Short mmCIF file of C-alpha atoms and ligand atoms in Angstrom, two decimals:
data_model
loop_
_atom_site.label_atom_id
_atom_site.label_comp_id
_atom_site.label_asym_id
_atom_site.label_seq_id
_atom_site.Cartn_x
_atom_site.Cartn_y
_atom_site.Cartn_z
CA UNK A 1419 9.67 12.16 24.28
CA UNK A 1420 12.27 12.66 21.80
CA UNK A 1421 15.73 11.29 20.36
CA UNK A 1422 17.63 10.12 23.50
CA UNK A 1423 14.22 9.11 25.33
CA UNK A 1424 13.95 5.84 26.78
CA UNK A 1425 10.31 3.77 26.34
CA UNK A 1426 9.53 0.32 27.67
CA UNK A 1427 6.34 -1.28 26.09
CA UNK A 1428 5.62 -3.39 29.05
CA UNK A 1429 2.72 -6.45 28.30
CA UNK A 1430 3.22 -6.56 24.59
CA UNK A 1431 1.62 -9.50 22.45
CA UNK A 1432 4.13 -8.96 19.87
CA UNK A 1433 3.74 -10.56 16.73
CA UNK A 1434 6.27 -10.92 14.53
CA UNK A 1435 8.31 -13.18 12.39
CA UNK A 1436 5.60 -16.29 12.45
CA UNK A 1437 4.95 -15.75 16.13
CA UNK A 1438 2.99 -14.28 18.76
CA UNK A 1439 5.40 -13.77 22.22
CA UNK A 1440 4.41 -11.88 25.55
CA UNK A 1441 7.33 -9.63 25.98
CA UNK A 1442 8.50 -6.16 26.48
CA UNK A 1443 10.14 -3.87 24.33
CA UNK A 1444 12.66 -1.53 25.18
CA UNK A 1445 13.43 1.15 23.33
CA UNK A 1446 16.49 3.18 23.40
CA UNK A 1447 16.51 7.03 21.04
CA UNK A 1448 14.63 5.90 17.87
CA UNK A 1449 15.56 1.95 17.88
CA UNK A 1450 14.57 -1.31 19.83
CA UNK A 1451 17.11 -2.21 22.15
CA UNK A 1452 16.03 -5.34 23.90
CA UNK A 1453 12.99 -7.39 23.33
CA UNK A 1454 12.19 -9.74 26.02
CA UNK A 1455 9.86 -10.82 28.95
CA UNK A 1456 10.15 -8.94 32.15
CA UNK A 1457 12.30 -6.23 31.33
CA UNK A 1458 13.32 -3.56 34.15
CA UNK A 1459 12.33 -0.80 34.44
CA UNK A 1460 15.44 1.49 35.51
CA UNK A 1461 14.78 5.25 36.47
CA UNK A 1462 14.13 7.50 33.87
CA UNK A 1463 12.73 5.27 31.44
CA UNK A 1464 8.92 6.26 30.81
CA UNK A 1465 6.88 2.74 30.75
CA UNK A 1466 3.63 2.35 28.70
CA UNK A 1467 1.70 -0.82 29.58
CA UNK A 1468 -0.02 -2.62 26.36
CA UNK A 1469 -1.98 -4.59 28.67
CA UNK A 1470 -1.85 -7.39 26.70
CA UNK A 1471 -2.66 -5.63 23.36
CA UNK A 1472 -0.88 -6.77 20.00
CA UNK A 1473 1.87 -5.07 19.47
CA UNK A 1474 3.40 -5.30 15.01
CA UNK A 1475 6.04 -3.66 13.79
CA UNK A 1476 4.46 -0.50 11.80
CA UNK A 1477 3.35 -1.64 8.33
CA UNK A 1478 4.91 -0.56 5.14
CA UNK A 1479 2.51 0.24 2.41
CA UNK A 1480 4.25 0.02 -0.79
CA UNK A 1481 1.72 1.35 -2.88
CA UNK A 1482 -0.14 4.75 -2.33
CA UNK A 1483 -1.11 8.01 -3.99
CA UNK A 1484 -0.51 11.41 -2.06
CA UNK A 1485 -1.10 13.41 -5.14
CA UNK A 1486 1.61 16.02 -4.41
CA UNK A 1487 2.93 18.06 -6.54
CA UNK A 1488 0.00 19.15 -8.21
CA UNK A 1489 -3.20 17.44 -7.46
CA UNK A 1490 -3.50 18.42 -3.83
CA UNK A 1491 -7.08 18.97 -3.67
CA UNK A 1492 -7.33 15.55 -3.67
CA UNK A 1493 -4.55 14.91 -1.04
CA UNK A 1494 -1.26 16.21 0.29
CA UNK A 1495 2.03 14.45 1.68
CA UNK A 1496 0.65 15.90 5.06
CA UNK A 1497 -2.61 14.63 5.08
CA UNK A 1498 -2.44 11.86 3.81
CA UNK A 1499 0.45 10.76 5.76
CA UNK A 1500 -1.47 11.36 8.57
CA UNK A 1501 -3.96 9.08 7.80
CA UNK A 1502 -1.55 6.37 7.83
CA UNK A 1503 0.20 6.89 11.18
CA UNK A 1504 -3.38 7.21 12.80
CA UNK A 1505 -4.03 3.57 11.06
CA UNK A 1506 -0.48 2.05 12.10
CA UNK A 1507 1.43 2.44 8.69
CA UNK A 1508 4.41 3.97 9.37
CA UNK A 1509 6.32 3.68 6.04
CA UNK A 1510 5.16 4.70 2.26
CA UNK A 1511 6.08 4.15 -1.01
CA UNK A 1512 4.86 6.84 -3.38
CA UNK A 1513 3.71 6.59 -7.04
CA UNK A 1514 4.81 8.66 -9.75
CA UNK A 1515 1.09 9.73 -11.34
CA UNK A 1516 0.86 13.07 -10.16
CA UNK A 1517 1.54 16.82 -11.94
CA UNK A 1518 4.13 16.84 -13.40
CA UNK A 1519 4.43 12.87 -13.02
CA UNK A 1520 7.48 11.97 -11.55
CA UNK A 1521 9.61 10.70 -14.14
CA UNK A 1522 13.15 12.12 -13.71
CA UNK A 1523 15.79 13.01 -11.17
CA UNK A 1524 14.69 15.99 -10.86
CA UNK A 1525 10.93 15.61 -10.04
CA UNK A 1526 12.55 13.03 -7.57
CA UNK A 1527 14.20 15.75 -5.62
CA UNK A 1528 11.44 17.89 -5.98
CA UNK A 1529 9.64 15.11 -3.97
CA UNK A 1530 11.65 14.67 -1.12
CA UNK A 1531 12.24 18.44 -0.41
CA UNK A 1532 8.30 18.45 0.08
CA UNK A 1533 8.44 15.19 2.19
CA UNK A 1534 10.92 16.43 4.91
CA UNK A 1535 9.49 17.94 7.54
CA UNK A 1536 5.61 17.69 6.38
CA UNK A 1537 5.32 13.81 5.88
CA UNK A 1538 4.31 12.15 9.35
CA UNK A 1539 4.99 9.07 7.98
CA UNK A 1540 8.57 7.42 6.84
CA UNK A 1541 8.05 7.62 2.58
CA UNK A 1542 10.02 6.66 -0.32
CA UNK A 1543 9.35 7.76 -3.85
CA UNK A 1544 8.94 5.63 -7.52
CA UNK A 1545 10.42 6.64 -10.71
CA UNK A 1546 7.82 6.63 -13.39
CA UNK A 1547 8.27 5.33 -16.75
CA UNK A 1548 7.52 6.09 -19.94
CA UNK A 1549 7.77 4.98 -23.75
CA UNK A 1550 10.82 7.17 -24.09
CA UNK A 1551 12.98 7.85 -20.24
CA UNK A 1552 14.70 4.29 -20.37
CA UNK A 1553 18.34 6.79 -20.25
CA UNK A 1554 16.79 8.35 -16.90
CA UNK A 1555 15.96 4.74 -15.43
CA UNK A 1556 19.06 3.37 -16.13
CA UNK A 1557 21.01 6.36 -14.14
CA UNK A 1558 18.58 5.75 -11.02
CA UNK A 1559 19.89 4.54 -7.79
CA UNK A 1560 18.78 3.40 -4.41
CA UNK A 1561 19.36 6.65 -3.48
CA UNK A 1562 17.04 8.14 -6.03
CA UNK A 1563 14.31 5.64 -5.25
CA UNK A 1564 12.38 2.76 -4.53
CA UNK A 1565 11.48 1.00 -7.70
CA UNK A 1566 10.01 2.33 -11.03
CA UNK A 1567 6.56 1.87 -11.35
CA UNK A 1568 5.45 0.76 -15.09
CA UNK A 1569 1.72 1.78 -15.77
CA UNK A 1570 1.26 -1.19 -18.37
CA UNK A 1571 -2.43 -0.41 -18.45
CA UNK A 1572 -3.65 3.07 -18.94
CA UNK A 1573 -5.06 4.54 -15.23
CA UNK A 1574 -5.23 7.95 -13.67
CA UNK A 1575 -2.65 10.26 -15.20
CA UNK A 1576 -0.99 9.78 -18.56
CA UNK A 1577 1.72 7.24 -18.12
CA UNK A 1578 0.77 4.50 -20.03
CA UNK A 1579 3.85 2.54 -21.34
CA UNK A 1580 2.68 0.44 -24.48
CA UNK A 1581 5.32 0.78 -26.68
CA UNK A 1582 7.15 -3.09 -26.89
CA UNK A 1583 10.11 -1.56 -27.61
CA UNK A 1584 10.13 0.57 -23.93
CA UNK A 1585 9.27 -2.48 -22.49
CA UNK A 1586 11.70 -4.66 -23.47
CA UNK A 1587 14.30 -1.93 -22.61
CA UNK A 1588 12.66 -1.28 -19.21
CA UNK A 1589 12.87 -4.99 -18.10
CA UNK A 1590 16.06 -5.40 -19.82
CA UNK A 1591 17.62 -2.89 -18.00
CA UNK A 1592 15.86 -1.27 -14.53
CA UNK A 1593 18.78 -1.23 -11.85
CA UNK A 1594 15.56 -1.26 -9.57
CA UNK A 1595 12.51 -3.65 -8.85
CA UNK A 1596 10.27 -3.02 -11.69
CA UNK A 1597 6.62 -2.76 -10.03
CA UNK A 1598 3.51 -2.81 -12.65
CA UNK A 1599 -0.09 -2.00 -13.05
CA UNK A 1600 -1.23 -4.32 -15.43
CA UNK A 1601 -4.25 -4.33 -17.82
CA UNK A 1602 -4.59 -4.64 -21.02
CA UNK A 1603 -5.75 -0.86 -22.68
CA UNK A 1604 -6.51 -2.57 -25.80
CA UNK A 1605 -8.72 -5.17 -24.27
CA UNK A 1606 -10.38 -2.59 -22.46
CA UNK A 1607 -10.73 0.20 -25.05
CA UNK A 1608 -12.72 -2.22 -26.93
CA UNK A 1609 -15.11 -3.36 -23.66
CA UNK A 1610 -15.70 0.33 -23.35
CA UNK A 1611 -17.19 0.69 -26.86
CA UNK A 1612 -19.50 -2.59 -26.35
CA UNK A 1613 -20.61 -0.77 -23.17
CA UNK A 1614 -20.99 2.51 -25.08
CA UNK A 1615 -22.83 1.37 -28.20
CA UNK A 1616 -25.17 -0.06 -25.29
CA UNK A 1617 -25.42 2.86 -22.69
CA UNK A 1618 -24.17 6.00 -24.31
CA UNK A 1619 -22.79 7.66 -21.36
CA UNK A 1620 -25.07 6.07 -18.66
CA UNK A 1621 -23.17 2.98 -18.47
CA UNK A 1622 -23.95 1.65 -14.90
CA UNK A 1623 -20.97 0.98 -12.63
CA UNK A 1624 -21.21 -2.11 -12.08
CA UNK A 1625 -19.98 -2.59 -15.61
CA UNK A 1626 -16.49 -1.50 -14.63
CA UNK A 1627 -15.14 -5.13 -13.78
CA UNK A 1628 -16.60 -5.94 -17.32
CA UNK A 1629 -14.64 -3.12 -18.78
CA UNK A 1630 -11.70 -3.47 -16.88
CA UNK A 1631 -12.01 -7.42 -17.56
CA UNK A 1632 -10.26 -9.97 -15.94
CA UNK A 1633 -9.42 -10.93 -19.31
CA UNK A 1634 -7.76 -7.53 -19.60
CA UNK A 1635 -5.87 -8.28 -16.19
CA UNK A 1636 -4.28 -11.86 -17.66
CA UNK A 1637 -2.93 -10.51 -20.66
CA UNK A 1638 -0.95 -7.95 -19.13
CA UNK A 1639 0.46 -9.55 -16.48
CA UNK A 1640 1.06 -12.65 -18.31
CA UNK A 1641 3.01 -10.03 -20.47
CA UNK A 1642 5.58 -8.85 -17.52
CA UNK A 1643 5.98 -12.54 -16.22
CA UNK A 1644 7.14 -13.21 -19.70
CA UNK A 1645 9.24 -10.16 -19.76
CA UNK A 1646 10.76 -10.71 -16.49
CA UNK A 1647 11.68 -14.12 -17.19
CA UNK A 1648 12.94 -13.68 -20.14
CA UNK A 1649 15.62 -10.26 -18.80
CA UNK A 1650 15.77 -12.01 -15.37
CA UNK A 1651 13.82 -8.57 -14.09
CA UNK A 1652 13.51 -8.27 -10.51
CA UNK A 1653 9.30 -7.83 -10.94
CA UNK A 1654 6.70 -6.84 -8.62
CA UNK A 1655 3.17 -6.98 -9.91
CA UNK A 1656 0.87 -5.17 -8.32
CA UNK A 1657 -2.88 -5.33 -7.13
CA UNK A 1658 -3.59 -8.48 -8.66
CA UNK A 1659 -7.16 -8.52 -8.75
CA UNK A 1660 -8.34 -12.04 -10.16
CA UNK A 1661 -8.08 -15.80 -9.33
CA UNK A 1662 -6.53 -17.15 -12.65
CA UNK A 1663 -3.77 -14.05 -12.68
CA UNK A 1664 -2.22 -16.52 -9.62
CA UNK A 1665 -1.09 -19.08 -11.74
CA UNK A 1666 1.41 -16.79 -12.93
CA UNK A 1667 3.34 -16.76 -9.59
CA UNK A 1668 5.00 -19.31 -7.00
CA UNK A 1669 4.46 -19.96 -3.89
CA UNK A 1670 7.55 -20.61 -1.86
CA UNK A 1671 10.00 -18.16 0.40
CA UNK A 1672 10.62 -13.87 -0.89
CA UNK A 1673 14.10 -14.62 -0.89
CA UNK A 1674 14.13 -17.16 -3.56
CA UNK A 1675 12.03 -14.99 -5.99
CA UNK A 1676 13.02 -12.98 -8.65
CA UNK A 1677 8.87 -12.36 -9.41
CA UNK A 1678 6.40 -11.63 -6.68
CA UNK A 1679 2.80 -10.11 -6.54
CA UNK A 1680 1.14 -7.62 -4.44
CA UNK A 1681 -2.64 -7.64 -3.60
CA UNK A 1682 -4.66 -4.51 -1.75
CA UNK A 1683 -6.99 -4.71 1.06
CA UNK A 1684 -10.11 -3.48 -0.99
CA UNK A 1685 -9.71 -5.84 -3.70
CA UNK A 1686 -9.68 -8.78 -0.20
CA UNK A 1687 -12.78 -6.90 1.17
CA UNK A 1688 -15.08 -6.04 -1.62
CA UNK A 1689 -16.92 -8.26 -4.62
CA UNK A 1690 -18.41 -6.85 -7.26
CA UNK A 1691 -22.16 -7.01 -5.00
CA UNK A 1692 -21.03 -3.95 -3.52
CA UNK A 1693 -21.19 -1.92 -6.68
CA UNK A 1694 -25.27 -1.94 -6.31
CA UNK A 1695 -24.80 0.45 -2.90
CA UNK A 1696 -20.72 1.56 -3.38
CA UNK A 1697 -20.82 2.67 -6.94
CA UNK A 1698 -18.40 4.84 -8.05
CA UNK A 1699 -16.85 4.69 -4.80
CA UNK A 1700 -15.28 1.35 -4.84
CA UNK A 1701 -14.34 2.07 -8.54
CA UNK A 1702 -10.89 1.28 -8.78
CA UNK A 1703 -8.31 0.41 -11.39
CA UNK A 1704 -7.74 -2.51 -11.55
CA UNK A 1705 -11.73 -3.12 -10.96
CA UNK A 1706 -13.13 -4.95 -7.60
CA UNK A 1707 -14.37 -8.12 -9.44
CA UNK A 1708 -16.03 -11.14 -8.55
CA UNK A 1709 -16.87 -13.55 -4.97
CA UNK A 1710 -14.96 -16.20 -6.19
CA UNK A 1711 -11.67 -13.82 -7.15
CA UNK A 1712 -12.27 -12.42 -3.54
CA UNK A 1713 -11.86 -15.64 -2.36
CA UNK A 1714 -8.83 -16.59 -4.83
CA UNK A 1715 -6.80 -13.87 -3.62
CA UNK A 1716 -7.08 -14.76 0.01
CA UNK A 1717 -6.00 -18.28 -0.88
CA UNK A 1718 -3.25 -16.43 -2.62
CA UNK A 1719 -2.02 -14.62 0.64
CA UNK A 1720 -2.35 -17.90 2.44
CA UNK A 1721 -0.44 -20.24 0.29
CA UNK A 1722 2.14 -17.82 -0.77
CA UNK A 1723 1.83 -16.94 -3.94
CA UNK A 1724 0.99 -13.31 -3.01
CA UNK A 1725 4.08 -11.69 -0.88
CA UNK A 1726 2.93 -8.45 -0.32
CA UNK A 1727 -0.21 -6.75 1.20
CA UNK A 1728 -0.72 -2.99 0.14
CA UNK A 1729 -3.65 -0.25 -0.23
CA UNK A 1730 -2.95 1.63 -3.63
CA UNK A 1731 -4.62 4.70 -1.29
CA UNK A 1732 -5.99 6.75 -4.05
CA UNK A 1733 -8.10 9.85 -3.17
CA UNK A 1734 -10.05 11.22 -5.30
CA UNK A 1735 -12.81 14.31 -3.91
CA UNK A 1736 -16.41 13.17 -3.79
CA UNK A 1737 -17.74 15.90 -6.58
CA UNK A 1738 -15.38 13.82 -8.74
CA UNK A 1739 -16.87 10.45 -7.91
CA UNK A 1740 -20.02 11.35 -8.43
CA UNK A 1741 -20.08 12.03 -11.72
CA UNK A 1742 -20.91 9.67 -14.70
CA UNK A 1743 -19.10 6.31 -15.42
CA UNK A 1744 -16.51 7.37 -17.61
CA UNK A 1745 -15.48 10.78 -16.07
CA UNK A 1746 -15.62 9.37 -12.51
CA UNK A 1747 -12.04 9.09 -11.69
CA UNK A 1748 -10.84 5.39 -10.19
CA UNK A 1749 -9.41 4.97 -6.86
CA UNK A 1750 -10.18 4.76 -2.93
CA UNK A 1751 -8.88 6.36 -0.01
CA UNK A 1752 -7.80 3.09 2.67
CA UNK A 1753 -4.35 4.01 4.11
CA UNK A 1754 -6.31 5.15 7.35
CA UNK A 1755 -8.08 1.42 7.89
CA UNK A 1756 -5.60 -0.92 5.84
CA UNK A 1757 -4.83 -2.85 9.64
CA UNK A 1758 -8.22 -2.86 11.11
CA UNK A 1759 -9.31 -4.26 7.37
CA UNK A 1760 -6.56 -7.25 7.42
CA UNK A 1761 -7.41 -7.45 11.44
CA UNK A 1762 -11.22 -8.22 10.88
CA UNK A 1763 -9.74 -10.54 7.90
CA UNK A 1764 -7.61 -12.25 10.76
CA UNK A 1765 -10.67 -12.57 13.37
CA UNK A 1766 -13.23 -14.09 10.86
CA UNK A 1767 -10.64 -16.63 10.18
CA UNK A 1768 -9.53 -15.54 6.53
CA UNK A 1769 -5.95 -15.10 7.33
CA UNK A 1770 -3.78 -15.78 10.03
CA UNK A 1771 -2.59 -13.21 12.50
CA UNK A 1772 1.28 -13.31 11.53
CA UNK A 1773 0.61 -13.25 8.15
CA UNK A 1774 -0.64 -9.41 8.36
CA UNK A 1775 3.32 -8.62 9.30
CA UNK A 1776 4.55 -10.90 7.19
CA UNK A 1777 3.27 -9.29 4.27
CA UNK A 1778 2.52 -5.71 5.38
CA UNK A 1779 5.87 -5.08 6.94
CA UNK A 1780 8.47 -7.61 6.98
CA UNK A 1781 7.88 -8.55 2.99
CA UNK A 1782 7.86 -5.47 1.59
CA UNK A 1783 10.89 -4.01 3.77
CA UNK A 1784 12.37 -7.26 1.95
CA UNK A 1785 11.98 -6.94 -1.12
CA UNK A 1786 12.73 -3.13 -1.68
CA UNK A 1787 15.60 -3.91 1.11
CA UNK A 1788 14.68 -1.52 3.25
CA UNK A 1789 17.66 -0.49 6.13
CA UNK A 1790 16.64 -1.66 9.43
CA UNK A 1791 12.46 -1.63 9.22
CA UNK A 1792 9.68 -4.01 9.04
CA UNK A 1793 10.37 -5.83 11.62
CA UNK A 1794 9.96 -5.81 15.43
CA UNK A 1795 14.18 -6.52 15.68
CA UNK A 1796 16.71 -5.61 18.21
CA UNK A 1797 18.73 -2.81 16.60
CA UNK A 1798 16.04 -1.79 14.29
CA UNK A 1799 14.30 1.26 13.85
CA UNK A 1800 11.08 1.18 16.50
CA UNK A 1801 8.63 2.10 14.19
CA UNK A 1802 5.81 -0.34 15.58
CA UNK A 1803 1.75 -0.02 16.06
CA UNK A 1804 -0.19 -1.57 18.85
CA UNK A 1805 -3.63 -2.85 18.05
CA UNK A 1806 -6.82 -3.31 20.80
CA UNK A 1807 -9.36 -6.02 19.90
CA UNK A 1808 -11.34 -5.17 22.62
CA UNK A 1809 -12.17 -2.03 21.74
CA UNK A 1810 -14.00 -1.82 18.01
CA UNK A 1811 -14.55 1.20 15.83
CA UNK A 1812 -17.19 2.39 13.35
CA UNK A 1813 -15.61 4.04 10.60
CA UNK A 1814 -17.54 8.15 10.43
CA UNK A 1815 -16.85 10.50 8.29
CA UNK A 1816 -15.20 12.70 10.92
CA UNK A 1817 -12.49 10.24 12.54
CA UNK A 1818 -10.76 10.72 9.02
CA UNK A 1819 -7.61 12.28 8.29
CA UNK A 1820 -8.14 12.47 4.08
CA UNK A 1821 -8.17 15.65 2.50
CA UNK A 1822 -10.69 14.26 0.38
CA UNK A 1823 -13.08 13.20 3.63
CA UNK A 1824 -14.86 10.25 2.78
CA UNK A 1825 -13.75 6.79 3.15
CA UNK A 1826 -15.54 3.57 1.33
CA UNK A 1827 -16.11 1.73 4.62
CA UNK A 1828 -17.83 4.63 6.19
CA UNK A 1829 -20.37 2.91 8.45
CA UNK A 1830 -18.31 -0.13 8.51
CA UNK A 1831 -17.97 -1.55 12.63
CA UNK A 1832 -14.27 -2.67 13.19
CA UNK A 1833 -13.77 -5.14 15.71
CA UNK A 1834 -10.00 -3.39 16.66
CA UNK A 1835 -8.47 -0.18 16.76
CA UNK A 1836 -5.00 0.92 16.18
CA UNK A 1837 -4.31 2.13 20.53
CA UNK A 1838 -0.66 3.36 19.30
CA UNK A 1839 1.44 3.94 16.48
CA UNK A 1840 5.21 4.26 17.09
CA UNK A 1841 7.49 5.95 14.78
CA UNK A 1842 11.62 6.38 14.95
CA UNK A 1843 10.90 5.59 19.04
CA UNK A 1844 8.77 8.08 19.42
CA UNK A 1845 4.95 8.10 20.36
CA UNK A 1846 2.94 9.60 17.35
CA UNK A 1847 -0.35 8.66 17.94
CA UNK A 1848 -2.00 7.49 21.01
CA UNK A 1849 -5.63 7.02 22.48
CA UNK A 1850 -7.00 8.83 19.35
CA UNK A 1851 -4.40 11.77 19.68
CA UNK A 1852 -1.63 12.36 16.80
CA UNK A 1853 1.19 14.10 17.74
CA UNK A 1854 0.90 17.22 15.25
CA UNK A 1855 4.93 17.86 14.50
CA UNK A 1856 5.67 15.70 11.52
CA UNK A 1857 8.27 13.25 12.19
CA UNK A 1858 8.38 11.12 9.22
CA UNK A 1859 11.98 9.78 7.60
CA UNK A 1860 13.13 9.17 4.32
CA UNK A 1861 13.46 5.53 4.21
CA UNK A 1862 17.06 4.35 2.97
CA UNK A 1863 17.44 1.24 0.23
CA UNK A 1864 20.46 -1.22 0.57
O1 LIG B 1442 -7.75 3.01 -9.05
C1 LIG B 1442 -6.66 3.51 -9.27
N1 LIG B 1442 -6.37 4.77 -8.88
N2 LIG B 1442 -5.72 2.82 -9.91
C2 LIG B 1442 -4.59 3.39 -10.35
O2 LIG B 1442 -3.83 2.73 -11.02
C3 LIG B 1442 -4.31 4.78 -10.10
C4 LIG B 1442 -5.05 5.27 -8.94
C5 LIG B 1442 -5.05 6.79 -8.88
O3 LIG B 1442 -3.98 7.37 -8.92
O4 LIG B 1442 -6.12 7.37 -8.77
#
């Protein structure tokens, strides 16, 4: 293998742009050359058969947390990117909370000369914000970044922008999608104390979604919509985590949006019943909340309204989660299952097959205009993961790549298994083997 080799995926189900077509898929250096049925096989070309398996062009996770620089007993660009080639995501888009948070040019560079030749996935970087760097974001470029993540509710690290001045300067101004956690601190500061004045310290976890209300959740992302309309701000919002926050948003094609919303496979998995047995280990900012948001947010994905389908992968070690409400740190590792997750969604009849590339790969690669990825194109990059579904896998502690070794759906059976991930034409993981020379790319921005 290697750039110049020559791979045909013979017996693909290849789904892909709103349909599922037996073909095969030849693949020329790193990109797809021709993608039809019944392509031959000339000498020299090495042929894998999918024997009917799915074949999807490699998701793109536009929201994770590899904690490097700085917080890398919790994770590392290796590692971590590890995990998501053995679970089919082949692209990443980093956040800026780590140590130092990344929040200039310079931490930006500092970045990618860690990334190449250790990440062994594809990975892009955000440019944080903060009350007082609007001369910084205004100088970034595509070539800098991806976006600039806005923490508009206070979350692991210290970047909390609250100051309505930065704000309006931010959305005024961003020559880059403008992605945002929001939640109110205010609204939440003030749950805490009710829960505090209650519990002391003890305050159980399934309080969280009552601390981090969904009350908290509207304001703030009413707040951006309002901002974004009002600066005609090209605005992401990310893990939405509650029905009503939907209103907010439009159905209707990426192209003709100048908003959009992200959700993340926990917050489609989990309710708030899972606290009683998960604790602190599905405690995540914004919270997991209730059935019926569970079930908003998948009506969401269906009908449009929500574009994009991420993971906000967020390891944390398990001496940290275990301790007491307040100091146990928020965020799941899920970069490893996020496609057997949204594959089980697709077999119990929540979602439909094609929408899992729609908005895992084709959307996001979209809207940050990614060159030449997310989706299964002649010409494009062949960065593309085939799934089994006839061969399931329990989730154990020891199939996992994270640095921080536990996973919240340890013990969980998954009907399918990721048989092969694909990355720049080359085979990086196959039949439970990972190909241990990082090959990961920097992705490039229109
Ligand atoms: O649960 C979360 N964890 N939400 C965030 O916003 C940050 C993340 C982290 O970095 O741990």
């Amino acid at each position: 293998m290697g750039a110049g080799s020559r791979i045909l995926l013979v017996n693909a189900r290849l789904v892909n742009e709103g349909a599922v077509r037996e073909v095969d898929v030849l693949i020329d250096g790193e990109r797809i050359s021709k993608i039809q049925p019944g392509v031959a096989a000339e000498a020299g070309i090495e042929v894998i058969d999918l024997e009917g398996r799915y074949l999807l062009p490699g998701l793109i996770d536009d929201q994770v947390h590899f904690r490097e620089p700085g917080l890398t007993h919790k994770g590392s660009l290796a590692t971590e990117s590890r995990a998501a080639i053995r679970g089919g995501v082949t692209s990443v888009m980093e956040m800026p909370n780590t140590a130092p948070p990344t929040t200039d040019r310079e931490a930006l560079a500092d970045k990618h000369r860690r990334a190449k030749g250790r990440c062994f996935s594809n990975y892009a970087f955000y440019l944080g914000a903060t009350n007082d760097n609007l001369e910084e974001i205004r100088r970034i470029t595509r070539s800098h970044a991806c976006g600039i993540k806005v923490f508009m509710g206070a979350s692991t690290g210290n970047m909390l922008v609250d100051d309505p001045a930065a704000l309006e300067g931010i959305f005024a101004h961003a020559p880059l999608p403008v992605v945002t956690h929001c939640e109110d601190t205010p609204t939440i500061l003030a749950n805490e104390a009710r829960f505090r004045a209650k519990y002391g310290e003890s305050v159980p976890m399934s309080a969280h979604p009552l601390i981090r209300s969904a009350e908290a959740c509207y304001r703030s992302s009413s707040l951006a919509v309002d901002l974004a309309r009002r600066h005609g701000t090209r605005l992401h919002v990310l893990h939405l985590t509650t029905a009503r926050e939907l209103e907010l948003f439009e159905p209707g094609p990426l192209a003709d949006k100048r908003i959009t919303a992200e959700v993340c496979v926990h917050h489609l998995w989990f309710d708030e019943s899972r606290y009683a047995d998960l604790g602190s280990r599905i405690k995540c900012n914004p919270a997991i909340k209730t059935r019926d948001d569970r079930a908003g947010l998948l009506e969401g994905v269906r009908d449009g309204r929500i574009d994009v389908i991420a993971t906000d992968h967020a390891p944390h070690t398990l001496e940290e989660k275990s301790r007491p409400y307040f100091e146990a740190p928020a965020g799941l590792p899920l970069v490893q299952h996020s496609l057997q997750l949204l594959m089980e969604l697709y077999l119990s009849g929540e979602i439909s097959l094609a929408e899992i590339p729609e908005k895992a790969a084709h959307n996001p690669a979209d809207l940050f205009g990614i060159v030449d990825r997310g989706f299964a194109r002649e010409g494009y990059f062949a960065d593309l993961v085939a799934v089994d579904v006839d061969e399931g896998e329990v989730v154990t502690d020891v199939s996992l790549e994270y640095k921080c070794g536990w996973s919240p759906l340890e013990g969980q059976r998954f009907n399918s298994s990721v048989h092969m991930t694909m990355l720049n034409g080359e085979v990086v993981f196959r039949d439970g083997r990972l190909v241990e020379q990082p090959r990961g790319r920097r992705l490039v921005f229109e």
